[in-house]
mmCIF file of C-alpha atoms in Angstrom:
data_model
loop_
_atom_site.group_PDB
_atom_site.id
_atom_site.type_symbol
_atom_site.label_atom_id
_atom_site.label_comp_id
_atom_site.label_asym_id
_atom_site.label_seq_id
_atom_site.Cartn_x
_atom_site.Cartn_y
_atom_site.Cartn_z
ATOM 1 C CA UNK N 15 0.000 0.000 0.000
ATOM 2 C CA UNK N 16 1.441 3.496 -0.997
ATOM 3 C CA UNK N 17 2.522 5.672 1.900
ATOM 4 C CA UNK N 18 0.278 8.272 2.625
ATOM 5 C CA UNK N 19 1.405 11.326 1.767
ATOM 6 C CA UNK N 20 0.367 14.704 4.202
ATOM 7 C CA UNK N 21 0.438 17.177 0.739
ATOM 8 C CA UNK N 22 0.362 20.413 3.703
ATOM 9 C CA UNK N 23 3.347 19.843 5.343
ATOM 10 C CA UNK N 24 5.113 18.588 1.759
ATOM 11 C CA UNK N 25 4.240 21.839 0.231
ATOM 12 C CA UNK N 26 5.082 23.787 3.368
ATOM 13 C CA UNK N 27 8.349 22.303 3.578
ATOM 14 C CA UNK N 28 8.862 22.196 -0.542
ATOM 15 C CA UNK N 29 8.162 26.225 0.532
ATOM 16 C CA UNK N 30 10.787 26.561 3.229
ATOM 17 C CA UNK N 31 13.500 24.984 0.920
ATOM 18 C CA UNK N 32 12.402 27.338 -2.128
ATOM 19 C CA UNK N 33 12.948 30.036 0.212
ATOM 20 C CA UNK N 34 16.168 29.040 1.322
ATOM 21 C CA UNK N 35 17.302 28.463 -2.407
ATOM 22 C CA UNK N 36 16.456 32.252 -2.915
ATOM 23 C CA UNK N 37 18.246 33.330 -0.058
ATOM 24 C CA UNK N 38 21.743 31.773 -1.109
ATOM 25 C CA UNK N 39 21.431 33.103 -4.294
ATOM 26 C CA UNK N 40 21.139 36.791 -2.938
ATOM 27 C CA UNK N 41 23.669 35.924 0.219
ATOM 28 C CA UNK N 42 26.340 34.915 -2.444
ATOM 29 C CA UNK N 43 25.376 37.129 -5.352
ATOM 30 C CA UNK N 44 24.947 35.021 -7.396
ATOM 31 C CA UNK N 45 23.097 36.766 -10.763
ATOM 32 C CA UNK N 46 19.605 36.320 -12.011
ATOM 33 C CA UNK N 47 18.806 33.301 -14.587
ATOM 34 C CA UNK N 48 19.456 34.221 -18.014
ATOM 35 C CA UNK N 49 17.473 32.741 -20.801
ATOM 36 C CA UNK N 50 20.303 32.001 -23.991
ATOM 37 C CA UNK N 51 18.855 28.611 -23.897
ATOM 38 C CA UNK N 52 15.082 29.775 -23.806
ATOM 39 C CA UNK N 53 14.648 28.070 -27.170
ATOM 40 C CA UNK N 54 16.818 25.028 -27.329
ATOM 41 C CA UNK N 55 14.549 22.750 -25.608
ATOM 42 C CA UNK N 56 11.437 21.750 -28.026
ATOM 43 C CA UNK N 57 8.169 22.434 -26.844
ATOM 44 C CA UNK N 58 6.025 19.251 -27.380
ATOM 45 C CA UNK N 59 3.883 22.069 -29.726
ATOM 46 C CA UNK N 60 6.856 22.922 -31.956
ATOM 47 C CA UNK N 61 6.715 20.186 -34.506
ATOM 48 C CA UNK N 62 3.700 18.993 -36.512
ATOM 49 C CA UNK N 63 4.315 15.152 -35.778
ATOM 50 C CA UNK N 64 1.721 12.762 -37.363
ATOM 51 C CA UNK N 65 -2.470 12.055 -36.980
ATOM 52 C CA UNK N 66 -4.315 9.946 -37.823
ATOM 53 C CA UNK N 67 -7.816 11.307 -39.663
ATOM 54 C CA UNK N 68 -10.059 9.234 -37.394
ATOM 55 C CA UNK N 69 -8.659 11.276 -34.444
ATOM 56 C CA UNK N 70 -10.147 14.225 -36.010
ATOM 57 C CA UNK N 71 -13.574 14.500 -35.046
ATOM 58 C CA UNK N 72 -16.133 16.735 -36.658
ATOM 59 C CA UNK N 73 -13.850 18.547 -38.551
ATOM 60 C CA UNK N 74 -13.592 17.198 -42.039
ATOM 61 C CA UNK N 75 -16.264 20.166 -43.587
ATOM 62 C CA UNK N 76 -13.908 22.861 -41.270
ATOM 63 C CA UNK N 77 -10.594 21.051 -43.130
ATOM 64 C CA UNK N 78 -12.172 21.101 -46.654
ATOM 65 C CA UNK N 79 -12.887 25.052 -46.278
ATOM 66 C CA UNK N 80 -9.380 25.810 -45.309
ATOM 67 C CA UNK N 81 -7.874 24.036 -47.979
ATOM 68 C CA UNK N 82 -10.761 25.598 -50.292
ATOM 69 C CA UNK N 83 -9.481 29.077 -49.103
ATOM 70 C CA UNK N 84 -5.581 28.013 -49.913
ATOM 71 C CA UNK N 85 -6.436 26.792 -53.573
ATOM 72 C CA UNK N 86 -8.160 29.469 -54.396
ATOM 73 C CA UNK N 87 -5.487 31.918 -53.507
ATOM 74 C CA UNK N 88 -3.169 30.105 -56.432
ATOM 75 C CA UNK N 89 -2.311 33.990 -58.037
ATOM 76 C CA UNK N 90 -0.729 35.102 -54.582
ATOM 77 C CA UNK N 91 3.143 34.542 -54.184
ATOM 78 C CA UNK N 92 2.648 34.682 -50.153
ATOM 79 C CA UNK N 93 -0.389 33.864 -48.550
ATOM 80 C CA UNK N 94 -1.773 34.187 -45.072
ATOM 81 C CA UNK N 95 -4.698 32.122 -43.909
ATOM 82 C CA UNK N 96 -5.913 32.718 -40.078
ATOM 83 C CA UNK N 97 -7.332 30.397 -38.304
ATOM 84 C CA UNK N 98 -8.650 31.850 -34.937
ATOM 85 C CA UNK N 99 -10.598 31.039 -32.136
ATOM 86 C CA UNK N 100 -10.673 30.689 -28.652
ATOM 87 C CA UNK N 101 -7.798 28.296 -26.712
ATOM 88 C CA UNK N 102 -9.243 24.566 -26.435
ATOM 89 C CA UNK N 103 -11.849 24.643 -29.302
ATOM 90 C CA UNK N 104 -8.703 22.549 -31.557
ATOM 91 C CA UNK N 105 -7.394 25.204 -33.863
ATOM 92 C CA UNK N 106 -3.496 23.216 -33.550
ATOM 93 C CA UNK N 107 -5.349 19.948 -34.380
ATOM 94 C CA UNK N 108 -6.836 21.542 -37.414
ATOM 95 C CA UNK N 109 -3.403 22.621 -38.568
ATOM 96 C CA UNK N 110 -2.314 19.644 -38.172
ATOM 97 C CA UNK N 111 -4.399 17.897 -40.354
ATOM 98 C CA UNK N 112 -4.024 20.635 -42.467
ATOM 99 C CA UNK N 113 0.018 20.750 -42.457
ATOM 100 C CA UNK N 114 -0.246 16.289 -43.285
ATOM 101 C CA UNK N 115 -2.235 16.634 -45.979
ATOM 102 C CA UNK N 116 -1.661 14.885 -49.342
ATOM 103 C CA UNK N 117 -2.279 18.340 -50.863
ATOM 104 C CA UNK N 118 1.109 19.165 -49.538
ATOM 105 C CA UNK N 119 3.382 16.710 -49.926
ATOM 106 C CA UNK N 120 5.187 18.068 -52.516
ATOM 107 C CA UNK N 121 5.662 21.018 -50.462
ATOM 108 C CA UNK N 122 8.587 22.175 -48.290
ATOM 109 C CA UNK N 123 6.774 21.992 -44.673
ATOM 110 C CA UNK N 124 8.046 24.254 -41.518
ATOM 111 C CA UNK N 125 6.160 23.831 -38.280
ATOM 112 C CA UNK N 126 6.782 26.935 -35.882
ATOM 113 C CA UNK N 127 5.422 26.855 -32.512
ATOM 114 C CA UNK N 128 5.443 31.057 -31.787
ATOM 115 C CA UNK N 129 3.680 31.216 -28.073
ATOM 116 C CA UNK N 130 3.678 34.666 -26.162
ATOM 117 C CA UNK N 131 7.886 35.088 -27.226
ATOM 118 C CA UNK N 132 7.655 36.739 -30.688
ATOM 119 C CA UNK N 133 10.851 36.506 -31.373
ATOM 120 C CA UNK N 134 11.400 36.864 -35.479
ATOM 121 C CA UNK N 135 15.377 35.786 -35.434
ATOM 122 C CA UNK N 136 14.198 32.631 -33.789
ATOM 123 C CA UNK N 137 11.352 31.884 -36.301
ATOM 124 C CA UNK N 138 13.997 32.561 -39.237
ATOM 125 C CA UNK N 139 16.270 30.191 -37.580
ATOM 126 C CA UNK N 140 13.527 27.232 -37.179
ATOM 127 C CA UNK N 141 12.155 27.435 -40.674
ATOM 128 C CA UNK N 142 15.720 27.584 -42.058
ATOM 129 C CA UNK N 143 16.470 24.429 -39.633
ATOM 130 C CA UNK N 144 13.583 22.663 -41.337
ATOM 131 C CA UNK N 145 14.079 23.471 -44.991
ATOM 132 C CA UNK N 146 17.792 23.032 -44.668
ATOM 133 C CA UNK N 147 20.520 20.623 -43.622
ATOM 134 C CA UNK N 148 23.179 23.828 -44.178
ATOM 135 C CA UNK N 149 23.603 27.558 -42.540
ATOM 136 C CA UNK N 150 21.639 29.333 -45.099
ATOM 137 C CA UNK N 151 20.068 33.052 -45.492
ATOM 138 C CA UNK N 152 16.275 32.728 -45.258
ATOM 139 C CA UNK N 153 15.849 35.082 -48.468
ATOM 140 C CA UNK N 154 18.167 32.387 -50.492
ATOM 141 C CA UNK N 155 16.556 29.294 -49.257
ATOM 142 C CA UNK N 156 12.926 30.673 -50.319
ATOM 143 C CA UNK N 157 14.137 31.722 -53.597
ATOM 144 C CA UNK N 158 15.231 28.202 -54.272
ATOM 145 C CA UNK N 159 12.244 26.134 -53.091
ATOM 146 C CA UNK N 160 9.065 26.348 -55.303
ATOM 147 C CA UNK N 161 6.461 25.393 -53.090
ATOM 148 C CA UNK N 162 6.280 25.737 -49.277
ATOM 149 C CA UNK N 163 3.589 25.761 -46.425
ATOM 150 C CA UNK N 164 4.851 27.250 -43.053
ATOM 151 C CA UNK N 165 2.377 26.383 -39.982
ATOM 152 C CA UNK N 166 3.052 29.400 -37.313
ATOM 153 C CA UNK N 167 0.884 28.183 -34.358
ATOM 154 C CA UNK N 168 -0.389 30.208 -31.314
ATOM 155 C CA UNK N 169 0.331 33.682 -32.754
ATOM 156 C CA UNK N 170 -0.018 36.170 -29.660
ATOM 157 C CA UNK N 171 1.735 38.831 -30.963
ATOM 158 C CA UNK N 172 -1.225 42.050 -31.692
ATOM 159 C CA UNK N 173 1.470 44.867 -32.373
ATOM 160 C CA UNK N 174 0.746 45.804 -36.421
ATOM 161 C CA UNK N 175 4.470 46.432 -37.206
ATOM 162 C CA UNK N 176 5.866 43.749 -35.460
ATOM 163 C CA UNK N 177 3.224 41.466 -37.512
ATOM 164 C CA UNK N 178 4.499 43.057 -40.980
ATOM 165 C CA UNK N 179 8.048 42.803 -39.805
ATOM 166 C CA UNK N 180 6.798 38.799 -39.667
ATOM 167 C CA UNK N 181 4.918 39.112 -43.451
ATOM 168 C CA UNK N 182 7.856 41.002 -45.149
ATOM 169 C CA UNK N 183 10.292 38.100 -43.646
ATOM 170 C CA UNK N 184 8.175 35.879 -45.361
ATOM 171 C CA UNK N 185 7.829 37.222 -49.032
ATOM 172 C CA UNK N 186 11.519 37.522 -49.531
ATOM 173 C CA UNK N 187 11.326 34.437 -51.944
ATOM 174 C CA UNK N 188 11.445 35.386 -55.585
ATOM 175 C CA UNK N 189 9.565 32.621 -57.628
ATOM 176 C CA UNK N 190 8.602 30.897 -54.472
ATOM 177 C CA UNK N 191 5.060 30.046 -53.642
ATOM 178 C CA UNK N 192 4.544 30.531 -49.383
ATOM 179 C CA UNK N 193 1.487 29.320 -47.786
ATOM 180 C CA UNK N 194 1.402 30.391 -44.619
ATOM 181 C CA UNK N 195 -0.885 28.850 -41.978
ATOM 182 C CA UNK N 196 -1.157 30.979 -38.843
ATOM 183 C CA UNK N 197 -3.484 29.772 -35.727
ATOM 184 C CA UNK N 198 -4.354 32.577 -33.088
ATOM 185 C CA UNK N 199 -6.801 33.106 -30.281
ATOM 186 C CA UNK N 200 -7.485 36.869 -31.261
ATOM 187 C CA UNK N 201 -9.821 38.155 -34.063
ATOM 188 C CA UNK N 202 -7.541 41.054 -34.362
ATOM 189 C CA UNK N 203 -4.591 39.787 -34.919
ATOM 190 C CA UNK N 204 -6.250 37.333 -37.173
ATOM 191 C CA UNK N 205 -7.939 40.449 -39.492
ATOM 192 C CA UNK N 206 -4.425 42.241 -39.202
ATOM 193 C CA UNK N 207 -1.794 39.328 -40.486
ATOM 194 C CA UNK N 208 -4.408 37.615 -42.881
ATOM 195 C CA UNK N 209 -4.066 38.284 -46.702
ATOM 196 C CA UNK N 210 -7.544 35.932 -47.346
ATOM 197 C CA UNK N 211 -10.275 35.873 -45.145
ATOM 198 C CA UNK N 212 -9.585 34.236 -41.532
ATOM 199 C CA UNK N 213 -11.393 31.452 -40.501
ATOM 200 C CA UNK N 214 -13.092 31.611 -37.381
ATOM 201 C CA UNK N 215 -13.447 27.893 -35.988
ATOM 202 C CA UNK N 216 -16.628 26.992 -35.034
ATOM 203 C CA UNK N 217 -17.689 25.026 -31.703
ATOM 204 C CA UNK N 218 -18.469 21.380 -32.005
ATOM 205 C CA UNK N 219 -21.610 20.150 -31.511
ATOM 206 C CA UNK N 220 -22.664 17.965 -28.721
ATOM 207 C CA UNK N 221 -22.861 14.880 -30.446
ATOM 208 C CA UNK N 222 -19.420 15.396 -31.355
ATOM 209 C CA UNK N 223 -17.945 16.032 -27.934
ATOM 210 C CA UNK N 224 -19.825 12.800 -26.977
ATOM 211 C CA UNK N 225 -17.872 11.543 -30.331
ATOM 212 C CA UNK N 226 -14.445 12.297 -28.686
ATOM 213 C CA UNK N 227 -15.329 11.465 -25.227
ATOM 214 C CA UNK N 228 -16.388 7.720 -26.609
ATOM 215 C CA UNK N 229 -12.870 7.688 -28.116
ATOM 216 C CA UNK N 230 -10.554 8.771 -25.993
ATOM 217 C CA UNK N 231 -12.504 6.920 -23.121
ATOM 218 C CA UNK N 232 -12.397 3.356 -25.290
ATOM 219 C CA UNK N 233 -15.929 3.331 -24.900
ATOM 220 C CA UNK N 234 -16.440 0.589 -26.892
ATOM 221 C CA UNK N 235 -14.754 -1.790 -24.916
ATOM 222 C CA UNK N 236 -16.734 -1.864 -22.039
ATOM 223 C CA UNK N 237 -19.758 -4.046 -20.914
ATOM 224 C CA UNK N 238 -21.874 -1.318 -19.730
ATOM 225 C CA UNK N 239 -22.469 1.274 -22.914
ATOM 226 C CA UNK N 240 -25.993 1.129 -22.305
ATOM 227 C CA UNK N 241 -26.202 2.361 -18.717
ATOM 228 C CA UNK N 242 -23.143 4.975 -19.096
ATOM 229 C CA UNK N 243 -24.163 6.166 -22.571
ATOM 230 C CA UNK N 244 -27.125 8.674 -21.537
ATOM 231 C CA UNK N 245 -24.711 9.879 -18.678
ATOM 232 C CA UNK N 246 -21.669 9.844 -21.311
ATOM 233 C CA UNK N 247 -23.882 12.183 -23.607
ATOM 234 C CA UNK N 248 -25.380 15.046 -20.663
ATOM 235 C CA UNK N 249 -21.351 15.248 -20.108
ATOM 236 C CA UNK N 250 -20.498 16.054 -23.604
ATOM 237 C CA UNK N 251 -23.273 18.713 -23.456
ATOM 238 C CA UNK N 252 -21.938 20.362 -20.593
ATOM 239 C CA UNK N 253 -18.354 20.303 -22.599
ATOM 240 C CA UNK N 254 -20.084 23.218 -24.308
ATOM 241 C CA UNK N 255 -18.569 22.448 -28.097
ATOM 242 C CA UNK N 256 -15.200 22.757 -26.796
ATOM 243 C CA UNK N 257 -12.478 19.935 -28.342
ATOM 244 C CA UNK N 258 -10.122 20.060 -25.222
ATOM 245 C CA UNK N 259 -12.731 19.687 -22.552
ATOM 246 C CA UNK N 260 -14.088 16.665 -24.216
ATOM 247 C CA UNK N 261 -10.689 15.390 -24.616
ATOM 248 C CA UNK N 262 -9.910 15.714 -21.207
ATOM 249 C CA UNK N 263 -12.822 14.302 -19.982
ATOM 250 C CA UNK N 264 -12.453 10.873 -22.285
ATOM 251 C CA UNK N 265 -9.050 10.464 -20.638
ATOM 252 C CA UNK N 266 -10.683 10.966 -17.100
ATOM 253 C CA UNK N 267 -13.703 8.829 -17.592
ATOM 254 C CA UNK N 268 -11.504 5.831 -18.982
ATOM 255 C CA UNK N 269 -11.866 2.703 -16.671
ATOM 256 C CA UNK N 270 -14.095 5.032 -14.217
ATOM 257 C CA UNK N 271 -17.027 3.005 -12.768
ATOM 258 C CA UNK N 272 -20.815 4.080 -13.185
ATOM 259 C CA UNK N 273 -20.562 5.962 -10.491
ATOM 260 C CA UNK N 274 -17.981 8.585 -11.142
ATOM 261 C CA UNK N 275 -19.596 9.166 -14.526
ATOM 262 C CA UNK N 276 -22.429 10.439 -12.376
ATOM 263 C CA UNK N 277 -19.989 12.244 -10.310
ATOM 264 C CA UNK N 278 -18.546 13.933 -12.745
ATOM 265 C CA UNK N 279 -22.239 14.839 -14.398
ATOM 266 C CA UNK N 280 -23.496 16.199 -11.637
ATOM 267 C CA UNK N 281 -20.195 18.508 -10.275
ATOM 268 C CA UNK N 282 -20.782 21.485 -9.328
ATOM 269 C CA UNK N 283 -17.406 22.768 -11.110
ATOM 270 C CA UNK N 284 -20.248 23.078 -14.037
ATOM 271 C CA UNK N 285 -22.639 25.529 -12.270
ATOM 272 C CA UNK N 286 -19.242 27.573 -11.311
ATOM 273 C CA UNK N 287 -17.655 27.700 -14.795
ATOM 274 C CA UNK N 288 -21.137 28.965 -16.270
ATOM 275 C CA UNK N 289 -21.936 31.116 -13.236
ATOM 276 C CA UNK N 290 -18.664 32.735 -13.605
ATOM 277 C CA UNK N 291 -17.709 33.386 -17.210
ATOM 278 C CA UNK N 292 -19.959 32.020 -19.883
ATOM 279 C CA UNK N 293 -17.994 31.893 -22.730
ATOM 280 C CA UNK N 294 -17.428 27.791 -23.842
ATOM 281 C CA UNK N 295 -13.739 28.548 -23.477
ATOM 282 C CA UNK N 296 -14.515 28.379 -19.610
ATOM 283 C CA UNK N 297 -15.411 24.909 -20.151
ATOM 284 C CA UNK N 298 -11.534 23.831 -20.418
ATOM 285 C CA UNK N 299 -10.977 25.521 -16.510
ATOM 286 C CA UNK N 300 -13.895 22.876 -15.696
ATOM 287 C CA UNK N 301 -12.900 19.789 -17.290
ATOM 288 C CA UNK N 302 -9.315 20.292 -15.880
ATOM 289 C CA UNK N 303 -10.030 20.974 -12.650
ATOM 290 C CA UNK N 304 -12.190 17.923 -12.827
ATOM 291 C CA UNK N 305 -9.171 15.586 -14.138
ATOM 292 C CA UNK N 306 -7.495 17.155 -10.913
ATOM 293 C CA UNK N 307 -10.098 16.546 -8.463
ATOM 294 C CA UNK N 308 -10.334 13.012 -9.540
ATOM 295 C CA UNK N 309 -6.373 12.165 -9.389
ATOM 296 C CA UNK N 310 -4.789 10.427 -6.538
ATOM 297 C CA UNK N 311 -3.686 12.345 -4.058
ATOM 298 C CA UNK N 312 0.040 10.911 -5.039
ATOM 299 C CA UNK N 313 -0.528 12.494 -8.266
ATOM 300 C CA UNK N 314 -1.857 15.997 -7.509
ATOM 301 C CA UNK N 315 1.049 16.619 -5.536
ATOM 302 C CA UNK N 316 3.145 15.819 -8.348
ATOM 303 C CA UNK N 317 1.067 18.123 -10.744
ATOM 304 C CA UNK N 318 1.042 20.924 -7.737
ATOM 305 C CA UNK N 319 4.899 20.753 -7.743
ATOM 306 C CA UNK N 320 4.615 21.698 -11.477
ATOM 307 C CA UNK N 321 3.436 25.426 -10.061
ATOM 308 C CA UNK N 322 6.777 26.331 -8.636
ATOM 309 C CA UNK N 323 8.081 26.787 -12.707
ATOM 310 C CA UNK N 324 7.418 29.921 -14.135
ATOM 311 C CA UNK N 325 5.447 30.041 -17.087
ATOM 312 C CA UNK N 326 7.246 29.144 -20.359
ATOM 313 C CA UNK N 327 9.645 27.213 -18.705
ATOM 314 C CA UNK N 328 10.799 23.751 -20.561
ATOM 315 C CA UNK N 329 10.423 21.331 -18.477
ATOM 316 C CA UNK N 330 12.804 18.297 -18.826
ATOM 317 C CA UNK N 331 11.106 14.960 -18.367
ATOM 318 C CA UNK N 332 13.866 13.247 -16.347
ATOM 319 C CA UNK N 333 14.759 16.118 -14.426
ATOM 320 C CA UNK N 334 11.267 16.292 -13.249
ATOM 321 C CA UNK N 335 10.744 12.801 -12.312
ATOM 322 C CA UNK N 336 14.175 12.846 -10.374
ATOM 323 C CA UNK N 337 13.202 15.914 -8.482
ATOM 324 C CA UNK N 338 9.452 14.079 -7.800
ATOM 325 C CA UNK N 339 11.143 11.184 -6.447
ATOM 326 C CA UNK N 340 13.931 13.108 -4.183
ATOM 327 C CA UNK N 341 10.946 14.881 -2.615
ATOM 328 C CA UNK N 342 9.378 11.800 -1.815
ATOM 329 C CA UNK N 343 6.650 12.517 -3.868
ATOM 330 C CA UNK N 344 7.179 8.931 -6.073
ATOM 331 C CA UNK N 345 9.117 6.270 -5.032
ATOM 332 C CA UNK N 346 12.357 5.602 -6.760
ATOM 333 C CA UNK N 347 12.197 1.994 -9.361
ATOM 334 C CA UNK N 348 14.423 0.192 -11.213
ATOM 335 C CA UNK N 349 14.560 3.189 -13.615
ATOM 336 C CA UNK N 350 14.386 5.787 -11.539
ATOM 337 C CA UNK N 351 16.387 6.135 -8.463
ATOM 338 C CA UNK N 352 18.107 8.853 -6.038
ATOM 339 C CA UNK N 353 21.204 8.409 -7.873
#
């Protein structure tokens, strides 16, 4: 049986030696973190990796109309399709698809995960990484390829010139064709870098959230469909056509018994999240915070330890599990160990 772990007095003492930490560094002057490696470390966002079609749910019509919009800008040497909308609704899935279609696979393909940091030397260097297995000046490389499509997701940057610093970077090619695939959360900044009409992605409908939950809960497999199906179905309504929280929730639900379906039906993290804000995007607080309230206590203190990074920060896998298991918040395995 697994130790039982008092997550106060962890976190209170994780505090003290946080504290401590700090007060070296100021006792022996040591100088602030820099950031020259804030980019080295991929972000599991930054490349396009592969899907498979039948993950995509409810979002062939949505596909077809982007790649409508792309053909029938055929006259334009760059062009700059938006897709916006707001975080969770599954505008990166969308560009995935998008990015490994057979439409493109004569193309040059560049995957650039942008975030908050806008920083345009960076994005020069990662499409130039991706296009190229030499050092190479971005204006030469897009004068020699013919066709490529460039996938910049989770634009955040609003400031106009900054944006047509980004655009002019991008139409340096001479006799290159550049599609460029930009996803962002903001209408604005959608209307501002777009050269064809943004796409605003819809929500999904209800049947489809129930569609994902099904799948990523492997549904199927179990022997009581009938009984958890009506349940399964007032959940995906409450998802509020929003991909993530119906994502989330299949992962939860998986292996649950009857009973926490009804649990997690009847929450009242649902009446909050409406009560509160009631835009769908809310829906993604609530279906988190579920998946948290229903971990192991083990577990939440290993996803509370997670708040002590600042935001941005990479995260290395090993490093993290190492530092879990010194804290005595997992024990050490064959694997894993103090050492």
């Amino acid at each position: 049986m697994r130790k039982k772990i008092n997550m106060p007095d962890k976190m209170k003492k994780m505090q003290e030696s946080l504290q401590k930490i700090t007060e070296d560094r100021q006792n022996y002057c040591l100088p602030p973190e820099t950031h020259t490696n804030e980019h080295q470390l991929p972000d599991i966002r930054e490349n396009a990796g592969t899907i498979e079609e039948a993950e995509i749910i409810g979002r062939a019509k949505e596909k077809l109309e982007i790649l409508a919009r792309l053909s029938g800008s055929t006259t334009e040497r760059t062009t700059f399709l938006p897709i916006w909308g707001f975080g969770g609704i599954g505008k990166t899935t969308l560009a995935r698809s998008v990015y490994n279609d057979p439409e493109f696979k004569n193309h040059s393909r560049v995957w650039v995960y942008v975030s908050q940091i806008f920083d345009l030397k960076f994005f020069g260097k990662t499409i130039i990484s991706q296009l190229s297995s030499i050092n190479i000046c971005l204006q030469k490389l897009l004068t020699e390829k013919k066709n490529i499509l460039i996938i910049l997701d989770d634009l955040w940057e609003k400031h106009p010139s900054q944006l047509e610093q980004l655009k002019d970077m991008l139409k340096q090619g001479e006799g290159c064709k550049v599609t460029v695939v930009v996803t962002t959360r903001d209408e604005g900044i959608a209307n501002e870098i777009g050269t064809v009409q943004p796409y605003n992605l819809p929500q999904l409908s209800d049947e489809m959230c129930w569609d994902k939950i099904r799948q990523k809960s492997k549904f199927e497999t179990r022997d009581d469909k009938q009984r958890l199906e009506p349940i399964g179905r007032d959940i995906a309504k409450k998802c509020r056509g929003v991909a993530l929280a119906a994502q989330s929730l299949g992962h939860m639900l998986k292996s649950r018994p009857h009973r926490e379906w009804n649990s997690v039906k009847a929450n009242h993290i649902w009446d909050l999240s409406t009560s509160t804000d009631a835009s769908p995007g809310n829906e993604v607080l609530g279906s988190l915070q579920l998946s948290y309230n229903f971990m192991p206590p083990y577990l939440k203190l290993c996803f509370a330890y997670c708040a002590i990074f600042p935001k941005g920060h990479k995260m290395i896998k090993y490093d993290l599990i190492h530092q879990r298991i010194a804290l005595g918040f997992v024990e050490a395995s064959s694997t894993f160990s103090y050492a």
